[in-house]
Amino acid sequence: MADKLIIFDTTLRDGEQSPGASMTREEKIRIAKQLERMKVDVIEAGFAAASQGDFESIRAIAGIIKESTVCSLSRANDRDIARAAEALAPAERKRIHTFIATSALHMEKKLRMTPDQVFEQAKQAVRYARTFTDDVEFSPEDGSRSDMDFLCRVIEAVIKEGATTINFADTVGYGVPELYGTMLRTLRERVPNSDKAIWSVHCHNDLGMAVANSLAGVMIGGARQVECTINGLGERAGNTALEEIVMALRTRRDYFNFDIAIDATQIVSTSKLVSQITGFAVQPNKAVVGANAFAHASGIHQDGVLKARDTYEIMRAEDVGWAANKIVLGKLSGRNAFKQRLEELGISLDSEAEVNAAFGRFKELADRKSEIFDEDIMALVSDEQQSHQKEFYEFVSLSQHSETGEKPVAKVVFSMDGKESACTSNGNGPVDAIVNAIESKVASGAELLLFSVNAITTGTESQGEVTMRLSKAGRIVNGVGSDLDIVVASAKAYLSALNKLHSKLERLNPQL
Ligand code: KIV
Ligand code: ZN
């Protein structure tokens, strides 16, 4: 019989630690529902002690998600653990994930604690977490750079205190597959009570080896849980990509031979949702979820694929949910057809009033665009949900003029705290002109780190999805906007980023 491998998704926690990837409560709920639909075993919904907003998001997710276990991260102290427990209280299945750094470098330089203090704190944290739930995970942070003797001592002690999962963290992506896998195997062999816990891998992608390290941790080390994120989102170079792990296990089942619960047909829609909400575009050549992952450009390959698909295809696009830009609805589609498509896409809006509002947006779009794809629907639902939050800056309208040899000029009308104002400016391009116009009123002092435009679907009438990443006083935020007119999308994205800066929500990074 094949062993079960637990898929633990940390998009909403480690993924959110990517600069600018912070998500609102509603956005997190949408992603959590989609993760449950995809049959993820454990959803790490956040770090409850980070802020009131994080706490409330976890609590809301804990009340909604029924099938997956909902988890909150907490540092190894009573306050964080109590906060995690409180946020998780409504969950049917809950897990507290507590961690403390165990490498000499982190203990000395970051924690300024002695190994004995870390040992005691780890034990106390697990003991306290067990008073709230019998599902407790412990991670030795920077585990792969920690001393083996010390790791064995800490892990044996936390298992005695009741830790049910031990997560061997390669926090800085330093691991090499064979070494990481062997280290994990040695730990399991040396820790006398190792069989009382499930072992897990958590790898970062700094050297591009997160997926390989995770699989080595499973095959060589005996891990039975993999921690990962959608699109490999995460701090610095990101985490192990869920879609790559799942499809490696599925496609090479002959070698790996594990049972996993994931419904792989949900992978592409989950990837698109996460990318659209966070503003982190997926590179075209990204395995499994990149736009080119199943495109056969070269003549030789196309010929082979037409004769027999498996000449060049090891997976089928439809098995991971690529539906080849299906035209789903058009101008004449009615409310029922729209509502049904929302359900098929796993989008559940809270009330009939919300469905009506989204349908209104759909009708507006269908007047301007003849073919409406799933991606358009996802984008308009995001827009609609954003419009519910009373934002400080709101886009109203825009006019813009460009002519060869002339500097483009833009007039942007937007509201600031409910008061409408219009501002005009020129710039070195149309987008520069709208940013200058907005800045002539707002004077935010923010630095633009990234401006990217993606076509949501194919064809020249595709909506453009724009991401603007701004930085100010050490904070980095992403704003996302979509529209048929990419200049309008840019204005929306810029105002959305300004709103995030304006909200001044301070949150703690658990690992700093
Ligand atoms: O990378 C890491 O060490 C973490 C821990 C909190 C598990 O994310
Ligand atoms: Zn991590």
PDB file of C-alpha atoms and ligand atoms in Angstrom, residues 10 13-14 17 44 73 97 99 137 139-143 167 169-172 202 204 227 235-236 239 510-511, ligand 1:
ATOM      1  CA  THR A  10       1.544  28.096   3.335  1.00  0.00           C
ATOM      2  CA  ARG A  13       1.541  32.777   5.574  1.00  0.00           C
ATOM      3  CA  ASP A  14       5.016  32.258   4.094  1.00  0.00           C
ATOM      4  CA  GLN A  17       5.839  37.295   3.541  1.00  0.00           C
ATOM      5  CA  GLU A  44      -1.527  27.673   7.078  1.00  0.00           C
ATOM      6  CA  LEU A  73       2.013  30.047  12.913  1.00  0.00           C
ATOM      7  CA  HIS A  97       2.599  25.617  14.333  1.00  0.00           C
ATOM      8  CA  PHE A  99       8.910  27.507  15.823  1.00  0.00           C
ATOM      9  CA  GLU A 137       3.713  21.250  14.711  1.00  0.00           C
ATOM     10  CA  SER A 139       9.817  23.754  13.365  1.00  0.00           C
ATOM     11  CA  PRO A 140      13.486  24.207  14.187  1.00  0.00           C
ATOM     12  CA  GLU A 141      14.053  27.355  12.131  1.00  0.00           C
ATOM     13  CA  ASP A 142      17.253  27.286  10.069  1.00  0.00           C
ATOM     14  CA  GLY A 143      17.251  23.557  10.832  1.00  0.00           C
ATOM     15  CA  ASN A 167       9.081  20.318  10.246  1.00  0.00           C
ATOM     16  CA  ALA A 169      13.127  23.901   7.845  1.00  0.00           C
ATOM     17  CA  ASP A 170      15.638  24.861   5.181  1.00  0.00           C
ATOM     18  CA  THR A 171      14.926  28.494   5.984  1.00  0.00           C
ATOM     19  CA  VAL A 172      17.522  30.118   3.754  1.00  0.00           C
ATOM     20  CA  HIS A 202       9.903  23.132   4.386  1.00  0.00           C
ATOM     21  CA  HIS A 204      13.143  27.811   0.315  1.00  0.00           C
ATOM     22  CA  GLU A 227       5.115  22.435   2.925  1.00  0.00           C
ATOM     23  CA  GLU A 235      10.201  35.189   1.005  1.00  0.00           C
ATOM     24  CA  ARG A 236      13.103  36.082  -1.329  1.00  0.00           C
ATOM     25  CA  ASN A 239       9.109  28.320  -1.320  1.00  0.00           C
ATOM     26  CA  PRO A 510       7.500  36.235  12.508  1.00  0.00           C
ATOM     27  CA  GLN A 511      11.042  35.483  11.447  1.00  0.00           C
TER      28      GLN A 511
HETATM   29  O1  KIV B   1      11.424  29.139   6.572  1.00  0.00           O
HETATM   30  C1  KIV B   1      11.149  28.916   7.753  1.00  0.00           C
HETATM   31  O2  KIV B   1      11.982  28.545   8.568  1.00  0.00           O
HETATM   32  C2  KIV B   1       9.781  29.143   8.173  1.00  0.00           C
HETATM   33  C3  KIV B   1       9.439  28.649   9.532  1.00  0.00           C
HETATM   34  C4  KIV B   1       8.599  29.610  10.275  1.00  0.00           C
HETATM   35  C5  KIV B   1       8.854  27.282   9.433  1.00  0.00           C
HETATM   36  O3  KIV B   1       8.964  29.621   7.424  1.00  0.00           O
END
